CSV table of C-alpha atoms in Angstrom, one decimal:
chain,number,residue,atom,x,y,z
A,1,UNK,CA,21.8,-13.3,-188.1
A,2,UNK,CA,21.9,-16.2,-190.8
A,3,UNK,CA,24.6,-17.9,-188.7
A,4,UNK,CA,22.8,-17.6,-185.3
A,5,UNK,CA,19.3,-18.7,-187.4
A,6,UNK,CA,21.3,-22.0,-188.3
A,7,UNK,CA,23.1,-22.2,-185.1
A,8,UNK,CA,19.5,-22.8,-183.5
A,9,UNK,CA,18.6,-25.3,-186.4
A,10,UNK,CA,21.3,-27.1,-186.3
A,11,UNK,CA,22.9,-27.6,-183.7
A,12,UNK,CA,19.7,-29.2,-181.6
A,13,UNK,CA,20.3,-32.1,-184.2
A,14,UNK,CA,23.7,-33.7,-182.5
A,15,UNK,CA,22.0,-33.7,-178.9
A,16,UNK,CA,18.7,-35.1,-179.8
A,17,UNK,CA,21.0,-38.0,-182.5
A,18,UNK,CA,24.0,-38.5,-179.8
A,19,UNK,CA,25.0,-41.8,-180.1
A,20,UNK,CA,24.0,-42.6,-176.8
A,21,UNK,CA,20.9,-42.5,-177.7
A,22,UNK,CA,20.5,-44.3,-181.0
A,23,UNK,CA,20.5,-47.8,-179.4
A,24,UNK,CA,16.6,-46.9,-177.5
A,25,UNK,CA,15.8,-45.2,-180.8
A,26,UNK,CA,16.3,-48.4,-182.7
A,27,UNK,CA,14.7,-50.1,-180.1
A,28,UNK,CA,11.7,-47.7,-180.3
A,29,UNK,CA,11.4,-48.5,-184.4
A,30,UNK,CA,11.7,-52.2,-183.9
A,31,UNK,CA,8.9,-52.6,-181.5
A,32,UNK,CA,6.8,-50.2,-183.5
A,33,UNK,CA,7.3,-51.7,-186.5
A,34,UNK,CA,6.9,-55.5,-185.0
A,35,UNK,CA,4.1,-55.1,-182.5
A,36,UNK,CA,5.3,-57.9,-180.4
A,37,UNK,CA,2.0,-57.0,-178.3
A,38,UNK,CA,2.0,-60.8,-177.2
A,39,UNK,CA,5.7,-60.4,-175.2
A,40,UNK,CA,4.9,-57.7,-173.5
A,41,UNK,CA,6.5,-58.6,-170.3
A,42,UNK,CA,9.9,-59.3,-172.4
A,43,UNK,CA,9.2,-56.0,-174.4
A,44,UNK,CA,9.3,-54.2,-171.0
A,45,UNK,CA,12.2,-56.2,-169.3
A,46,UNK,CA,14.2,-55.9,-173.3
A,47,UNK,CA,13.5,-52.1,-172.9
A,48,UNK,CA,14.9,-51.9,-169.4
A,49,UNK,CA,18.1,-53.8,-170.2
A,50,UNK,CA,18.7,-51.6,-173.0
A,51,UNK,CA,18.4,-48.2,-171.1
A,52,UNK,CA,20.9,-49.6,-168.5
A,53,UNK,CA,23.7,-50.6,-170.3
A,54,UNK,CA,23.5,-48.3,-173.5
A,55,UNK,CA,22.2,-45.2,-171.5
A,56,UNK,CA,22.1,-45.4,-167.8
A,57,UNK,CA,25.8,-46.9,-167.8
A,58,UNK,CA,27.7,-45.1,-170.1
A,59,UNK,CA,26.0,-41.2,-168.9
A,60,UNK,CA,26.9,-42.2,-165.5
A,61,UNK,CA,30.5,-43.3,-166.9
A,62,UNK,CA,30.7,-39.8,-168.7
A,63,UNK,CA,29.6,-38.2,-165.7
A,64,UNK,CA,32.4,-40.2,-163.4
A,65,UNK,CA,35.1,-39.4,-166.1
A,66,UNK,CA,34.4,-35.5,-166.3
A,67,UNK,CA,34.4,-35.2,-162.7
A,68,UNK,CA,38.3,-37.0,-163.1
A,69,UNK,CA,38.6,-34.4,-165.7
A,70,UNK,CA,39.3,-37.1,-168.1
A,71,UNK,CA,36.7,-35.8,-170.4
A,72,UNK,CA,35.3,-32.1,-171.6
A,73,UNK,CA,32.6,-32.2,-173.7
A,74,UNK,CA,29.5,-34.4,-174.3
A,75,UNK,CA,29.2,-34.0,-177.9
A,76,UNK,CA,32.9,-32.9,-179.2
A,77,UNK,CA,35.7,-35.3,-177.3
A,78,UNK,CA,39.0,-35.2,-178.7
A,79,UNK,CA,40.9,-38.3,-179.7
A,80,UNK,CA,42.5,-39.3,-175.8
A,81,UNK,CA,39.4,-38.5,-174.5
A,82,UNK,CA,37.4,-41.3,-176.6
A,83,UNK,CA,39.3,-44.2,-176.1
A,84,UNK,CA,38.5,-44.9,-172.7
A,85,UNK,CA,35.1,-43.9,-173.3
A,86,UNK,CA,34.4,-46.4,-176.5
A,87,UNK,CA,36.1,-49.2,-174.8
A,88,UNK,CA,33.8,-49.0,-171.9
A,89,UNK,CA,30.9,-49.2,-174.6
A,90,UNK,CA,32.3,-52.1,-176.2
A,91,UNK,CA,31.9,-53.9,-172.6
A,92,UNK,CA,28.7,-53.1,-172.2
A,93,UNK,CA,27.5,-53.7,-175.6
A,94,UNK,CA,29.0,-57.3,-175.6
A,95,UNK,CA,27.4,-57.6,-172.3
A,96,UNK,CA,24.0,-56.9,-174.1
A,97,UNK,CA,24.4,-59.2,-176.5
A,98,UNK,CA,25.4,-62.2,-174.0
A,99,UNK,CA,23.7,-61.6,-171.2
A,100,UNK,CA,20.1,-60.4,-172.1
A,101,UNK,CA,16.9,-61.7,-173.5
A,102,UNK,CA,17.6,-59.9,-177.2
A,103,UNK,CA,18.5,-63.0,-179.2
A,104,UNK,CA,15.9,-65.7,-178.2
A,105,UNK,CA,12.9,-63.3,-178.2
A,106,UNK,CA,13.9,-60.6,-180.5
A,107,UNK,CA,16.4,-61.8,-182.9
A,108,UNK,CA,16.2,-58.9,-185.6
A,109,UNK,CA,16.8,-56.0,-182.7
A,110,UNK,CA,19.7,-58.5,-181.8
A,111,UNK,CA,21.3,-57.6,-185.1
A,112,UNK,CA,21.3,-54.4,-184.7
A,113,UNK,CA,23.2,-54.4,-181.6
A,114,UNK,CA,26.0,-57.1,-183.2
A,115,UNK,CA,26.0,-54.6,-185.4
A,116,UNK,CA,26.4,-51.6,-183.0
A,117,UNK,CA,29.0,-53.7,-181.2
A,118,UNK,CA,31.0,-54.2,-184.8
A,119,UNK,CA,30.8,-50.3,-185.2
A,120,UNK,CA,32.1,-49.8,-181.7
A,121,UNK,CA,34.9,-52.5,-182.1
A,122,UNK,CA,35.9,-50.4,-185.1
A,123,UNK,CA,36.1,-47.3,-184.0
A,124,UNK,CA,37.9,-48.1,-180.9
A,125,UNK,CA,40.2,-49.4,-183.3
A,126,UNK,CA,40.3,-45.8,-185.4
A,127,UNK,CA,40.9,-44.2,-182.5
A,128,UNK,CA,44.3,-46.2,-181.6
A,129,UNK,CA,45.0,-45.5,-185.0
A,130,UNK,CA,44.9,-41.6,-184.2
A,131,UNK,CA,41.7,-41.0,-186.5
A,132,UNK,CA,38.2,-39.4,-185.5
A,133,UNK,CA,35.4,-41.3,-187.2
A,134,UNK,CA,32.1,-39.5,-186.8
A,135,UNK,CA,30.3,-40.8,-184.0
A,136,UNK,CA,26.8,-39.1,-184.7
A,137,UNK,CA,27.4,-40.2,-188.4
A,138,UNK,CA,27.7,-44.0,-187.4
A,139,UNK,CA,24.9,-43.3,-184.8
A,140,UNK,CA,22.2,-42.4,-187.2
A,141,UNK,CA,23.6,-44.2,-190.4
A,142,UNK,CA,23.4,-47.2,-188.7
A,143,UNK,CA,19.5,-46.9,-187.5
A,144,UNK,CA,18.6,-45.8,-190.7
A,145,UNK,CA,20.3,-48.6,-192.6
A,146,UNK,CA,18.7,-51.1,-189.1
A,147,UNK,CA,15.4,-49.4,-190.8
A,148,UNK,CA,15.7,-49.9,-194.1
A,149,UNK,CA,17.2,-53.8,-193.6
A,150,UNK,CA,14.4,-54.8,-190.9
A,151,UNK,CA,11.0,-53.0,-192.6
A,152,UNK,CA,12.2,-54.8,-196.5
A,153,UNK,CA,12.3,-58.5,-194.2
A,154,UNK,CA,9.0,-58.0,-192.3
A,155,UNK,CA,8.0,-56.7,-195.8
A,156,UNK,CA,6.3,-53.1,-194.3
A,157,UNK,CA,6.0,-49.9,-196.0
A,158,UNK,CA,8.3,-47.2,-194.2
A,159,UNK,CA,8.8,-45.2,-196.9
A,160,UNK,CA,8.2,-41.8,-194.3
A,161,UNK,CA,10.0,-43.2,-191.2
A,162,UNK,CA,13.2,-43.4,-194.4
A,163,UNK,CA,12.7,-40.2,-195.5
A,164,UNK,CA,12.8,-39.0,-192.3
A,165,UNK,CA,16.1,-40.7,-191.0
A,166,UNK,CA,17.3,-39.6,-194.5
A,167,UNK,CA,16.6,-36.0,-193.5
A,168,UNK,CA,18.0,-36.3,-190.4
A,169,UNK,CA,21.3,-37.3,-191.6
A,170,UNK,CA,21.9,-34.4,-193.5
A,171,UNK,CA,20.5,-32.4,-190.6
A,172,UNK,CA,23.4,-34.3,-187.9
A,173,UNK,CA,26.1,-34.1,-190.7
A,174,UNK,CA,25.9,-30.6,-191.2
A,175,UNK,CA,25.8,-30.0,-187.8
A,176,UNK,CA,28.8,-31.8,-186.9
A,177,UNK,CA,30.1,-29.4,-189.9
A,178,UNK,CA,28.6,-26.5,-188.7
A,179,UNK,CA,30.4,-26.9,-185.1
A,180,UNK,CA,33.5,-27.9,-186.6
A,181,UNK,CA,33.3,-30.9,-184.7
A,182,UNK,CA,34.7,-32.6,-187.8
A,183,UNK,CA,36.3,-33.1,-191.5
A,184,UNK,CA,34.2,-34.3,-194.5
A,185,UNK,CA,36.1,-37.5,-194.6
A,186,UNK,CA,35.3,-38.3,-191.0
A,187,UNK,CA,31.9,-38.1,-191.4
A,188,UNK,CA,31.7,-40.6,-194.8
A,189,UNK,CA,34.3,-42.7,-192.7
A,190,UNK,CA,31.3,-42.3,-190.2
A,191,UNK,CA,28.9,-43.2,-192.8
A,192,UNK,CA,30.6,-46.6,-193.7
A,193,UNK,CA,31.2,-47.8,-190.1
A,194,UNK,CA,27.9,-47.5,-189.5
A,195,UNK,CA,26.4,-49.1,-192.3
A,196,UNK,CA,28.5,-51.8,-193.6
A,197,UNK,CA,28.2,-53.8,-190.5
A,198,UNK,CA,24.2,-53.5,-190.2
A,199,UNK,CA,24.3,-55.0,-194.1
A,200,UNK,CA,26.9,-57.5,-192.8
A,201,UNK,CA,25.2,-58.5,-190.0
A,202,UNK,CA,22.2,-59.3,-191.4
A,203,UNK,CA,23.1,-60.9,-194.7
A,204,UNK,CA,25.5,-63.2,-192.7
A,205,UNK,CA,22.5,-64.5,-191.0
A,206,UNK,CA,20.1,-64.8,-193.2
């Protein structure tokens, strides 16, 4: 009973905080937090792009490689099935970042995404390297650390939105546990790849 109760707790967690969907989230938390009210039109047209190449794209991807059977699961892909996968993302991430409206009109959601596309660089790299970083680790590390990094520059008072994200890491980490999708290690190697680039990224350009 215990392990069904946590089952349904738990679980729900590495759907709703699939990396697929962290870029929109961050999205999401930088317009909230910004109110670029005045760019609305851009907001809309930013928000589009976005959903097409870091959500439209890589589901219909998925959807293309499970039907070639090159893929199983949507939340628990071995090694082989990743690569192809991640490199795809790559693509479309460095086509967000050179062929959108991101870094003249919203340059602090553009970090985020060089830092997304850092992340992704690196664990396409793990993964030729035969090791399984955590992907929902890097997922939600990185928007929390996005969080923490663009609320201390516009100088805003997030402390709930923190604890929140904070909570939910623990929440996606023990599911990932839980479902024996992976190792301890895998999720702090998670942990690191997706927040040392957000710190790089935007101490580098400051």
């Amino acid at each position: 009973m215990l392990n069904l109760k946590t089952k349904y707790l738990l679980i729900p967690f590495s759907y709703i905080f699939h990396p697929i969907f962290i870029s929109i989230y961050g999205a999401l938390l930088y317009f909230l937090f910004t109110k670029n009210i005045s760019l609305l039109a851009e907001v809309y047209l930013s928000f589009i792009q976005i959903f097409i190449l870091t959500i439209l794209l890589p589901i219909s991807f998925y959807m293309l490689l499970k039907a070639l059977k090159k893929v199983k699961s949507f939340t628990e892909a071995t090694l082989e099935e990743r690569k192809l996968p991640i490199f795809i993302q790559v693509l479309l991430l460095y086509c967000l970042l050179n062929f959108t409206i991101l870094e003249t009109h919203f340059p602090e959601l553009y970090k985020f995404f060089q830092a997304g596309f850092i992340s992704a660089f690196l664990v396409f790299v793990s993964v030729m390297l035969r090791f399984k970083a955590s992907l929902h680790m890097i997922g939600i590390t990185s928007l929390f650390v996005f969080t923490v990094m663009l609320t201390s520059y516009l100088e805003i008072d997030a402390t709930y939105t923190m604890a929140y994200l904070i909570m939910c890491m623990g929440f996606v980490a023990s599911s990932r546990l839980f479902m024996k999708a992976h190792s301890p290690i895998e999720l702090i190697v998670g942990i690191l790849i997706g927040a040392l680039p957000q710190v790089f990224v935007w101490f580098y350009s400051m």
